[in-house]
Amino acid sequence: MQIQMVHDKKLLRLIRVIPTVLITVFALLAIFIVVNYNKAQLSSDIHTLEQDFINSEKESIKTQVKQITQQIIYEKNSTVNTLKTTINNQIQQAHAIATTIYNNNKNKPEAEVRKLITDALRSIRFNDGRGYFFIYSTAGASIMHPILPHMEGTSKANLQDIRGNYIVRDLGRLAKKHGEAFYHWWFVKPDDKTKEYEKIGFGKYFAPYDWFIGTGDYIVDVESDIKQRLIKRIRNIRFGENGYIFLLDYQGKILAHYNKELLDTNVDRVTNAKNTETLQRIIKVAQQGESYIRYTSPLMPSTGKPAEKISFVVGLADWQWVIGTGFYISETQEYLAKRSKLIEEHHKQELYTLLGLSSVVTLFIIILSLLLTKYLARRFTLYEDKINADFTELNKIRVESQYQALHDSLTKLPNRVMLNEQIKQGIALSDKSNLQLALMFVDLDDFKKINDLHGHSVGDSLLAVLGEKFPKILSQHDSVARFGGDEFIFCFPLIQSNEEAKQKVKAIQALFKQEFVIQGKSIYSTCSVGVAMYPSDGTVAEDLISKADIVLYKSKSLQKGRSLFFNQQIDEQVKRDFLIESELRLALLEKELSLNYQPQICVKTSKIASVEALVRWNNKTLGPVSPDEFIQTAEDIGMIFEIGCFVIEQAISDIKQFNNNSISAIQLSINISPKQLIEPEFLPHLSKTITSLDFDASLITLEITENILISDLNKIQPILIELRTLGIKLSLDDFGTGYSSLRYLGNLPLNEIKIDRSFIDKVLVNNQTESLVKTIIAIGQFYDLTTVAEGVETKEQFDLLRSYQCDLIQGYYFDKPLPVAALNDKYIT
């Protein structure tokens, strides 16, 4: 017995010593591993930061160059269309002048009338003075040639170009046969007799004298105009303190640069040999396609000193252009130095935290091991104590299980299972006292943003904090439950009036006026509240919850952070929304949708230039329904693409008929919903409709709003470029009311901006609004965009906009939206 006791004492001594020693050794080993890992991780994080930032900067300059390159390619590809449009418009005006002179002088001798026409057209010039009009008879006789007057009176029917085309004879034949026609031929230029260039002409038949009036221009000259316009635009591009776009040709001539003194000079004449070699490297890279290049720039704009730089360059082989931009390494090093210091401090804090935590845990485990050894020394315990402990634990588990079945685990508030019982008890208590009950549906505003920004753990912690605060504003018989997610339901029985219920709402919302500090982050939130009253709004829990839910989301749709009580008007609105949705599904089948067209008037001529197609719905049950109501519903139920297809097909058909019956064609503007634009079938349907109806795509303008550009510019930009490739114009609607980033105007293929009617309403009474309108028009002129003002209702507004050289006017001052029949009756001439 004594020997056994000795062995027990030795064993107890070992148990007390060995765990403490082992724990200390392992703790020191763990600390050593943590310190070394922290150092390795610090080095890795700094290296990753450097690589990510450099890659980000490289991707940024590549995107900038690519966007500008796409715009240049688009402008280059549109050379022929630009030339055709210009000479077509000029000939239409010349033909109109000749027709007017002829109609006004029919009683005069033919020779005198002919002279009046030729005198009127002889001196007209356009296209920077290159363009002029010529007149031939369809038999080939020269009637008027202002550049070569000695040819007048002679026959040029046999005049051929280098490819054997009969220039005058063929154009006259085509113009007479079709009324008007384009024609291609090759001819020398006045300033270069040694080479023939492709020329595009356009002639229009003048029936009274069997003439055709024509003009033409060289493609190379129009392309040169486009080049100069693009160079001028690129020269003005700046971003940041040192950012600019450089442009030079393959021969080394500098076309665009931030240093104005270098423009239009050759690099080998203005730089030293080293810089010339660098620029030759850049040109060589561009000639091979596109790539990044690292080199020493002669000087950095902000310092005036040489600096290492990374650029992205692209070569445009057709024009032999090199276009590029870049960033300076010194700028990235300054940023990286600051970030590296922050990372080092962060890792240092983490290391201190880990060491401190390790020390605390080690000490805790040592103490725990000492206590454990002490416990093992008392290895004999009473069996009865153990059984009692087991029964106590089982009873605790049973109580916790019952609690968890009726309470939310996160907020500790009653859950939906217990909610119905609370409402029933509240109704019974209110009935007994002949008072009301207020059921309040509470939803946190923008809770998803909190989760996305700070993480779900922060969102859960915020809900847990609210679970502690909500019960503090409750009276004896009041209750609150978590309904699900970020939704809570308060039940307030014994309410004497709606005013008392409003005070309860204010008490709930007052909780959100404070700052919530969650995991070291400052969180501010608001809530929206929907209120249903017993017994006026419902007599059972399900009805009260449903109606409180309805007004909650009605409240959120109007403005977040407010409350709304259920009433008959809201009930009727909900029923109307449901009826609109159900009736809209049959609107196309029942042929209830129609189009009106609001004229857009050219400010210079005061004549109709375009119309905007506006969809209208007249339902047999609802009567006329505003587009503000049914367009949003169409987007919500997935019908916007079908309705958009109807609008496109009907509008193109109507305006084609209008243009066929009118002397001059008008443009067609169509509003496009963001959801409609990103539909995969949108482009194929639009292209098929234009082709099947044989409509000129260049007469179509699609109006888009700024919010679609903000939401997903990378996804939308290729669609817009493809639309412009089809020849369709693009308009930025409601310009100035949203984000209005000028980079849209520089980087996207836009043709037009529309000034929102909210600005036009105030333009005569608010100096700031007037200045803003004037600025928008100036922006449109700078970017060579058509500017349209909508909502013009008075002569004073029109006169002011005309003085600012706004291009098009739309509004009740000229006309309201018209059905197609009324449009034809009023405007077809």
mmCIF file of N, CA, C and O in Angstrom, residues 439-511:
data_model
loop_
_atom_site.group_PDB
_atom_site.id
_atom_site.type_symbol
_atom_site.label_atom_id
_atom_site.label_comp_id
_atom_site.label_asym_id
_atom_site.label_seq_id
_atom_site.Cartn_x
_atom_site.Cartn_y
_atom_site.Cartn_z
ATOM 1 N N LEU A 439 -49.526 46.666 -36.627
ATOM 2 C CA LEU A 439 -48.523 45.696 -37.057
ATOM 3 C C LEU A 439 -47.562 46.424 -37.997
ATOM 4 O O LEU A 439 -47.972 46.978 -39.012
ATOM 5 N N MET A 440 -46.283 46.437 -37.667
ATOM 6 C CA MET A 440 -45.292 47.209 -38.414
ATOM 7 C C MET A 440 -44.234 46.271 -39.013
ATOM 8 O O MET A 440 -43.534 45.567 -38.298
ATOM 9 N N PHE A 441 -44.188 46.292 -40.339
ATOM 10 C CA PHE A 441 -43.211 45.503 -41.101
ATOM 11 C C PHE A 441 -41.996 46.400 -41.348
ATOM 12 O O PHE A 441 -42.085 47.409 -42.023
ATOM 13 N N VAL A 442 -40.834 46.024 -40.793
ATOM 14 C CA VAL A 442 -39.624 46.854 -40.862
ATOM 15 C C VAL A 442 -38.578 46.145 -41.721
ATOM 16 O O VAL A 442 -38.315 44.955 -41.532
ATOM 17 N N ASP A 443 -38.028 46.894 -42.667
ATOM 18 C CA ASP A 443 -37.005 46.346 -43.559
ATOM 19 C C ASP A 443 -35.821 47.311 -43.604
ATOM 20 O O ASP A 443 -36.001 48.520 -43.774
ATOM 21 N N LEU A 444 -34.604 46.785 -43.446
ATOM 22 C CA LEU A 444 -33.400 47.632 -43.490
ATOM 23 C C LEU A 444 -33.122 48.055 -44.924
ATOM 24 O O LEU A 444 -33.188 47.234 -45.848
ATOM 25 N N ASP A 445 -32.817 49.330 -45.128
ATOM 26 C CA ASP A 445 -32.525 49.852 -46.464
ATOM 27 C C ASP A 445 -31.082 49.519 -46.846
ATOM 28 O O ASP A 445 -30.156 49.697 -46.055
ATOM 29 N N ASP A 446 -30.926 49.055 -48.076
ATOM 30 C CA ASP A 446 -29.593 48.795 -48.648
ATOM 31 C C ASP A 446 -28.768 47.833 -47.781
ATOM 32 O O ASP A 446 -27.541 47.969 -47.666
ATOM 33 N N PHE A 447 -29.445 46.854 -47.171
ATOM 34 C CA PHE A 447 -28.711 45.897 -46.336
ATOM 35 C C PHE A 447 -27.752 45.061 -47.179
ATOM 36 O O PHE A 447 -26.668 44.701 -46.723
ATOM 37 N N LYS A 448 -28.142 44.781 -48.433
ATOM 38 C CA LYS A 448 -27.253 44.013 -49.324
ATOM 39 C C LYS A 448 -25.940 44.753 -49.555
ATOM 40 O O LYS A 448 -24.879 44.140 -49.640
ATOM 41 N N LYS A 449 -26.013 46.099 -49.640
ATOM 42 C CA LYS A 449 -24.791 46.875 -49.843
ATOM 43 C C LYS A 449 -23.846 46.741 -48.651
ATOM 44 O O LYS A 449 -22.628 46.719 -48.811
ATOM 45 N N ILE A 450 -24.414 46.665 -47.449
ATOM 46 C CA ILE A 450 -23.585 46.496 -46.253
ATOM 47 C C ILE A 450 -22.871 45.154 -46.326
ATOM 48 O O ILE A 450 -21.668 45.055 -46.061
ATOM 49 N N ASN A 451 -23.607 44.101 -46.712
ATOM 50 C CA ASN A 451 -22.991 42.779 -46.844
ATOM 51 C C ASN A 451 -21.911 42.783 -47.923
ATOM 52 O O ASN A 451 -20.834 42.221 -47.750
ATOM 53 N N ASP A 452 -22.225 43.416 -49.072
ATOM 54 C CA ASP A 452 -21.269 43.423 -50.183
ATOM 55 C C ASP A 452 -20.028 44.231 -49.839
ATOM 56 O O ASP A 452 -18.907 43.881 -50.236
ATOM 57 N N LEU A 453 -20.222 45.338 -49.103
ATOM 58 C CA LEU A 453 -19.102 46.238 -48.817
ATOM 59 C C LEU A 453 -18.243 45.733 -47.670
ATOM 60 O O LEU A 453 -17.013 45.784 -47.728
ATOM 61 N N HIS A 454 -18.890 45.250 -46.612
ATOM 62 C CA HIS A 454 -18.147 44.896 -45.389
ATOM 63 C C HIS A 454 -18.105 43.394 -45.104
ATOM 64 O O HIS A 454 -17.375 42.971 -44.207
ATOM 65 N N GLY A 455 -18.900 42.607 -45.810
ATOM 66 C CA GLY A 455 -18.919 41.170 -45.553
ATOM 67 C C GLY A 455 -20.160 40.762 -44.761
ATOM 68 O O GLY A 455 -20.755 41.560 -44.023
ATOM 69 N N HIS A 456 -20.555 39.505 -44.933
ATOM 70 C CA HIS A 456 -21.778 39.024 -44.276
ATOM 71 C C HIS A 456 -21.634 38.961 -42.757
ATOM 72 O O HIS A 456 -22.633 39.069 -42.039
ATOM 73 N N SER A 457 -20.424 38.794 -42.273
ATOM 74 C CA SER A 457 -20.265 38.743 -40.812
ATOM 75 C C SER A 457 -20.623 40.079 -40.176
ATOM 76 O O SER A 457 -21.210 40.134 -39.087
ATOM 77 N N VAL A 458 -20.281 41.187 -40.877
ATOM 78 C CA VAL A 458 -20.654 42.521 -40.369
ATOM 79 C C VAL A 458 -22.161 42.690 -40.425
ATOM 80 O O VAL A 458 -22.787 43.220 -39.495
ATOM 81 N N GLY A 459 -22.770 42.231 -41.541
ATOM 82 C CA GLY A 459 -24.232 42.319 -41.648
ATOM 83 C C GLY A 459 -24.921 41.536 -40.555
ATOM 84 O O GLY A 459 -25.892 42.004 -39.944
ATOM 85 N N ASP A 460 -24.414 40.309 -40.273
ATOM 86 C CA ASP A 460 -25.014 39.493 -39.210
ATOM 87 C C ASP A 460 -24.840 40.172 -37.854
ATOM 88 O O ASP A 460 -25.761 40.153 -37.014
ATOM 89 N N SER A 461 -23.678 40.777 -37.648
ATOM 90 C CA SER A 461 -23.443 41.454 -36.363
ATOM 91 C C SER A 461 -24.379 42.644 -36.189
ATOM 92 O O SER A 461 -24.853 42.917 -35.080
ATOM 93 N N LEU A 462 -24.649 43.368 -37.293
ATOM 94 C CA LEU A 462 -25.591 44.488 -37.220
ATOM 95 C C LEU A 462 -26.979 44.002 -36.828
ATOM 96 O O LEU A 462 -27.654 44.603 -35.980
ATOM 97 N N LEU A 463 -27.421 42.882 -37.419
ATOM 98 C CA LEU A 463 -28.732 42.318 -37.068
ATOM 99 C C LEU A 463 -28.757 41.896 -35.600
ATOM 100 O O LEU A 463 -29.771 42.081 -34.911
ATOM 101 N N ALA A 464 -27.647 41.334 -35.117
ATOM 102 C CA ALA A 464 -27.584 40.914 -33.708
ATOM 103 C C ALA A 464 -27.680 42.122 -32.780
ATOM 104 O O ALA A 464 -28.353 42.071 -31.734
ATOM 105 N N VAL A 465 -27.016 43.228 -33.142
ATOM 106 C CA VAL A 465 -27.091 44.452 -32.330
ATOM 107 C C VAL A 465 -28.520 44.979 -32.303
ATOM 108 O O VAL A 465 -29.031 45.397 -31.252
ATOM 109 N N LEU A 466 -29.183 44.963 -33.469
ATOM 110 C CA LEU A 466 -30.582 45.423 -33.525
ATOM 111 C C LEU A 466 -31.471 44.517 -32.665
ATOM 112 O O LEU A 466 -32.435 44.984 -32.045
ATOM 113 N N GLY A 467 -31.128 43.207 -32.655
ATOM 114 C CA GLY A 467 -31.886 42.278 -31.820
ATOM 115 C C GLY A 467 -31.796 42.635 -30.345
ATOM 116 O O GLY A 467 -32.702 42.324 -29.558
ATOM 117 N N GLU A 468 -30.723 43.300 -29.933
ATOM 118 C CA GLU A 468 -30.577 43.744 -28.541
ATOM 119 C C GLU A 468 -31.311 45.071 -28.304
ATOM 120 O O GLU A 468 -31.832 45.314 -27.212
ATOM 121 N N LYS A 469 -31.322 45.948 -29.345
ATOM 122 C CA LYS A 469 -31.883 47.295 -29.159
ATOM 123 C C LYS A 469 -33.404 47.334 -29.308
ATOM 124 O O LYS A 469 -34.084 48.129 -28.663
ATOM 125 N N PHE A 470 -33.957 46.529 -30.218
ATOM 126 C CA PHE A 470 -35.403 46.578 -30.466
ATOM 127 C C PHE A 470 -36.241 46.366 -29.184
ATOM 128 O O PHE A 470 -37.196 47.107 -28.937
ATOM 129 N N PRO A 471 -35.914 45.340 -28.368
ATOM 130 C CA PRO A 471 -36.765 45.118 -27.176
ATOM 131 C C PRO A 471 -36.769 46.294 -26.196
ATOM 132 O O PRO A 471 -37.708 46.429 -25.395
ATOM 133 N N LYS A 472 -35.750 47.164 -26.271
ATOM 134 C CA LYS A 472 -35.659 48.271 -25.319
ATOM 135 C C LYS A 472 -36.718 49.337 -25.548
ATOM 136 O O LYS A 472 -36.959 50.170 -24.674
ATOM 137 N N ILE A 473 -37.347 49.366 -26.730
ATOM 138 C CA ILE A 473 -38.381 50.381 -27.004
ATOM 139 C C ILE A 473 -39.787 49.801 -26.859
ATOM 140 O O ILE A 473 -40.773 50.472 -27.154
ATOM 141 N N LEU A 474 -39.871 48.541 -26.397
ATOM 142 C CA LEU A 474 -41.178 47.890 -26.285
ATOM 143 C C LEU A 474 -41.782 48.123 -24.898
ATOM 144 O O LEU A 474 -41.083 48.185 -23.900
ATOM 145 N N SER A 475 -43.107 48.246 -24.899
ATOM 146 C CA SER A 475 -43.847 48.312 -23.635
ATOM 147 C C SER A 475 -44.209 46.901 -23.193
ATOM 148 O O SER A 475 -43.815 45.917 -23.826
ATOM 149 N N GLN A 476 -45.030 46.825 -22.151
ATOM 150 C CA GLN A 476 -45.297 45.532 -21.516
ATOM 151 C C GLN A 476 -45.881 44.504 -22.485
ATOM 152 O O GLN A 476 -45.445 43.352 -22.512
ATOM 153 N N HIS A 477 -46.860 44.913 -23.285
ATOM 154 C CA HIS A 477 -47.555 43.947 -24.155
ATOM 155 C C HIS A 477 -47.046 43.960 -25.599
ATOM 156 O O HIS A 477 -47.578 43.214 -26.425
ATOM 157 N N ASP A 478 -46.084 44.793 -25.899
ATOM 158 C CA ASP A 478 -45.550 44.869 -27.268
ATOM 159 C C ASP A 478 -44.613 43.689 -27.532
ATOM 160 O O ASP A 478 -44.092 43.065 -26.599
ATOM 161 N N SER A 479 -44.383 43.407 -28.793
ATOM 162 C CA SER A 479 -43.467 42.321 -29.156
ATOM 163 C C SER A 479 -42.801 42.634 -30.490
ATOM 164 O O SER A 479 -43.280 43.456 -31.268
ATOM 165 N N VAL A 480 -41.685 41.949 -30.732
ATOM 166 C CA VAL A 480 -40.974 42.073 -32.012
ATOM 167 C C VAL A 480 -40.416 40.709 -32.362
ATOM 168 O O VAL A 480 -40.011 39.942 -31.491
ATOM 169 N N ALA A 481 -40.424 40.398 -33.681
ATOM 170 C CA ALA A 481 -39.915 39.105 -34.153
ATOM 171 C C ALA A 481 -39.115 39.332 -35.428
ATOM 172 O O ALA A 481 -39.353 40.275 -36.174
ATOM 173 N N ARG A 482 -38.152 38.445 -35.637
ATOM 174 C CA ARG A 482 -37.423 38.482 -36.911
ATOM 175 C C ARG A 482 -38.206 37.663 -37.922
ATOM 176 O O ARG A 482 -38.401 36.461 -37.747
ATOM 177 N N PHE A 483 -38.635 38.330 -39.007
ATOM 178 C CA PHE A 483 -39.466 37.667 -40.013
ATOM 179 C C PHE A 483 -38.614 36.888 -40.997
ATOM 180 O O PHE A 483 -39.043 35.893 -41.562
ATOM 181 N N GLY A 484 -37.374 37.345 -41.199
ATOM 182 C CA GLY A 484 -36.484 36.675 -42.142
ATOM 183 C C GLY A 484 -35.526 37.673 -42.749
ATOM 184 O O GLY A 484 -35.889 38.814 -42.998
ATOM 185 N N GLY A 485 -34.279 37.253 -43.013
ATOM 186 C CA GLY A 485 -33.306 38.159 -43.624
ATOM 187 C C GLY A 485 -33.110 39.403 -42.787
ATOM 188 O O GLY A 485 -32.771 39.338 -41.607
ATOM 189 N N ASP A 486 -33.355 40.579 -43.414
ATOM 190 C CA ASP A 486 -33.241 41.853 -42.699
ATOM 191 C C ASP A 486 -34.616 42.435 -42.413
ATOM 192 O O ASP A 486 -34.781 43.646 -42.314
ATOM 193 N N GLU A 487 -35.636 41.573 -42.268
ATOM 194 C CA GLU A 487 -37.010 42.001 -42.034
ATOM 195 C C GLU A 487 -37.441 41.648 -40.606
ATOM 196 O O GLU A 487 -37.183 40.536 -40.126
ATOM 197 N N PHE A 488 -38.107 42.612 -39.958
ATOM 198 C CA PHE A 488 -38.618 42.423 -38.597
ATOM 199 C C PHE A 488 -40.073 42.857 -38.561
ATOM 200 O O PHE A 488 -40.497 43.741 -39.327
ATOM 201 N N ILE A 489 -40.844 42.255 -37.664
ATOM 202 C CA ILE A 489 -42.251 42.648 -37.487
ATOM 203 C C ILE A 489 -42.476 43.010 -36.023
ATOM 204 O O ILE A 489 -42.188 42.221 -35.116
ATOM 205 N N PHE A 490 -42.985 44.245 -35.825
ATOM 206 C CA PHE A 490 -43.359 44.716 -34.502
ATOM 207 C C PHE A 490 -44.875 44.600 -34.355
ATOM 208 O O PHE A 490 -45.621 44.903 -35.298
ATOM 209 N N CYS A 491 -45.300 44.196 -33.182
ATOM 210 C CA CYS A 491 -46.729 44.100 -32.881
ATOM 211 C C CYS A 491 -47.012 44.983 -31.665
ATOM 212 O O CYS A 491 -46.485 44.745 -30.571
ATOM 213 N N PHE A 492 -47.827 46.037 -31.885
ATOM 214 C CA PHE A 492 -48.161 46.973 -30.815
ATOM 215 C C PHE A 492 -49.666 46.918 -30.551
ATOM 216 O O PHE A 492 -50.458 47.542 -31.275
ATOM 217 N N PRO A 493 -50.109 46.162 -29.534
ATOM 218 C CA PRO A 493 -51.538 46.164 -29.188
ATOM 219 C C PRO A 493 -51.880 47.401 -28.348
ATOM 220 O O PRO A 493 -51.010 48.203 -28.006
ATOM 221 N N LEU A 494 -53.157 47.562 -28.075
ATOM 222 C CA LEU A 494 -53.655 48.629 -27.191
ATOM 223 C C LEU A 494 -53.301 50.018 -27.734
ATOM 224 O O LEU A 494 -52.918 50.921 -26.994
ATOM 225 N N ILE A 495 -53.403 50.188 -29.068
ATOM 226 C CA ILE A 495 -53.148 51.483 -29.710
ATOM 227 C C ILE A 495 -54.459 52.266 -29.775
ATOM 228 O O ILE A 495 -55.475 51.759 -30.261
ATOM 229 N N GLN A 496 -54.439 53.504 -29.287
ATOM 230 C CA GLN A 496 -55.659 54.290 -29.225
ATOM 231 C C GLN A 496 -55.931 55.070 -30.519
ATOM 232 O O GLN A 496 -57.078 55.390 -30.822
ATOM 233 N N SER A 497 -54.883 55.407 -31.287
ATOM 234 C CA SER A 497 -55.082 56.213 -32.492
ATOM 235 C C SER A 497 -53.907 56.003 -33.445
ATOM 236 O O SER A 497 -52.859 55.481 -33.062
ATOM 237 N N ASN A 498 -54.121 56.468 -34.683
ATOM 238 C CA ASN A 498 -53.029 56.398 -35.665
ATOM 239 C C ASN A 498 -51.849 57.273 -35.248
ATOM 240 O O ASN A 498 -50.698 56.991 -35.569
ATOM 241 N N GLU A 499 -52.134 58.361 -34.539
ATOM 242 C CA GLU A 499 -51.065 59.249 -34.098
ATOM 243 C C GLU A 499 -50.148 58.523 -33.127
ATOM 244 O O GLU A 499 -48.915 58.676 -33.167
ATOM 245 N N GLU A 500 -50.726 57.709 -32.244
ATOM 246 C CA GLU A 500 -49.916 56.921 -31.317
ATOM 247 C C GLU A 500 -49.079 55.907 -32.082
ATOM 248 O O GLU A 500 -47.911 55.675 -31.753
ATOM 249 N N ALA A 501 -49.670 55.315 -33.155
ATOM 250 C CA ALA A 501 -48.919 54.373 -33.988
ATOM 251 C C ALA A 501 -47.744 55.067 -34.665
ATOM 252 O O ALA A 501 -46.649 54.499 -34.791
ATOM 253 N N LYS A 502 -47.952 56.319 -35.091
ATOM 254 C CA LYS A 502 -46.867 57.072 -35.739
ATOM 255 C C LYS A 502 -45.715 57.312 -34.756
ATOM 256 O O LYS A 502 -44.547 57.316 -35.145
ATOM 257 N N GLN A 503 -46.064 57.530 -33.486
ATOM 258 C CA GLN A 503 -45.014 57.716 -32.488
ATOM 259 C C GLN A 503 -44.198 56.439 -32.319
ATOM 260 O O GLN A 503 -42.977 56.481 -32.095
ATOM 261 N N LYS A 504 -44.858 55.296 -32.442
ATOM 262 C CA LYS A 504 -44.145 54.019 -32.373
ATOM 263 C C LYS A 504 -43.168 53.880 -33.554
ATOM 264 O O LYS A 504 -42.044 53.397 -33.402
ATOM 265 N N VAL A 505 -43.655 54.304 -34.737
ATOM 266 C CA VAL A 505 -42.797 54.264 -35.931
ATOM 267 C C VAL A 505 -41.561 55.135 -35.707
ATOM 268 O O VAL A 505 -40.426 54.742 -36.003
ATOM 269 N N LYS A 506 -41.764 56.342 -35.166
ATOM 270 C CA LYS A 506 -40.642 57.256 -34.919
ATOM 271 C C LYS A 506 -39.651 56.643 -33.930
ATOM 272 O O LYS A 506 -38.430 56.835 -34.058
ATOM 273 N N ALA A 507 -40.170 55.914 -32.943
ATOM 274 C CA ALA A 507 -39.283 55.280 -31.965
ATOM 275 C C ALA A 507 -38.406 54.220 -32.632
ATOM 276 O O ALA A 507 -37.213 54.076 -32.313
ATOM 277 N N ILE A 508 -39.005 53.472 -33.575
ATOM 278 C CA ILE A 508 -38.213 52.459 -34.308
ATOM 279 C C ILE A 508 -37.150 53.139 -35.153
ATOM 280 O O ILE A 508 -35.963 52.766 -35.134
ATOM 281 N N GLN A 509 -37.569 54.164 -35.918
ATOM 282 C CA GLN A 509 -36.629 54.827 -36.829
ATOM 283 C C GLN A 509 -35.549 55.594 -36.069
ATOM 284 O O GLN A 509 -34.439 55.784 -36.587
ATOM 285 N N ALA A 510 -35.856 56.029 -34.832
ATOM 286 C CA ALA A 510 -34.864 56.763 -34.032
ATOM 287 C C ALA A 510 -33.662 55.886 -33.702
ATOM 288 O O ALA A 510 -32.538 56.377 -33.527
ATOM 289 N N LEU A 511 -33.887 54.563 -33.607
ATOM 290 C CA LEU A 511 -32.781 53.661 -33.315
ATOM 291 C C LEU A 511 -31.714 53.693 -34.409
ATOM 292 O O LEU A 511 -30.552 53.383 -34.169
#
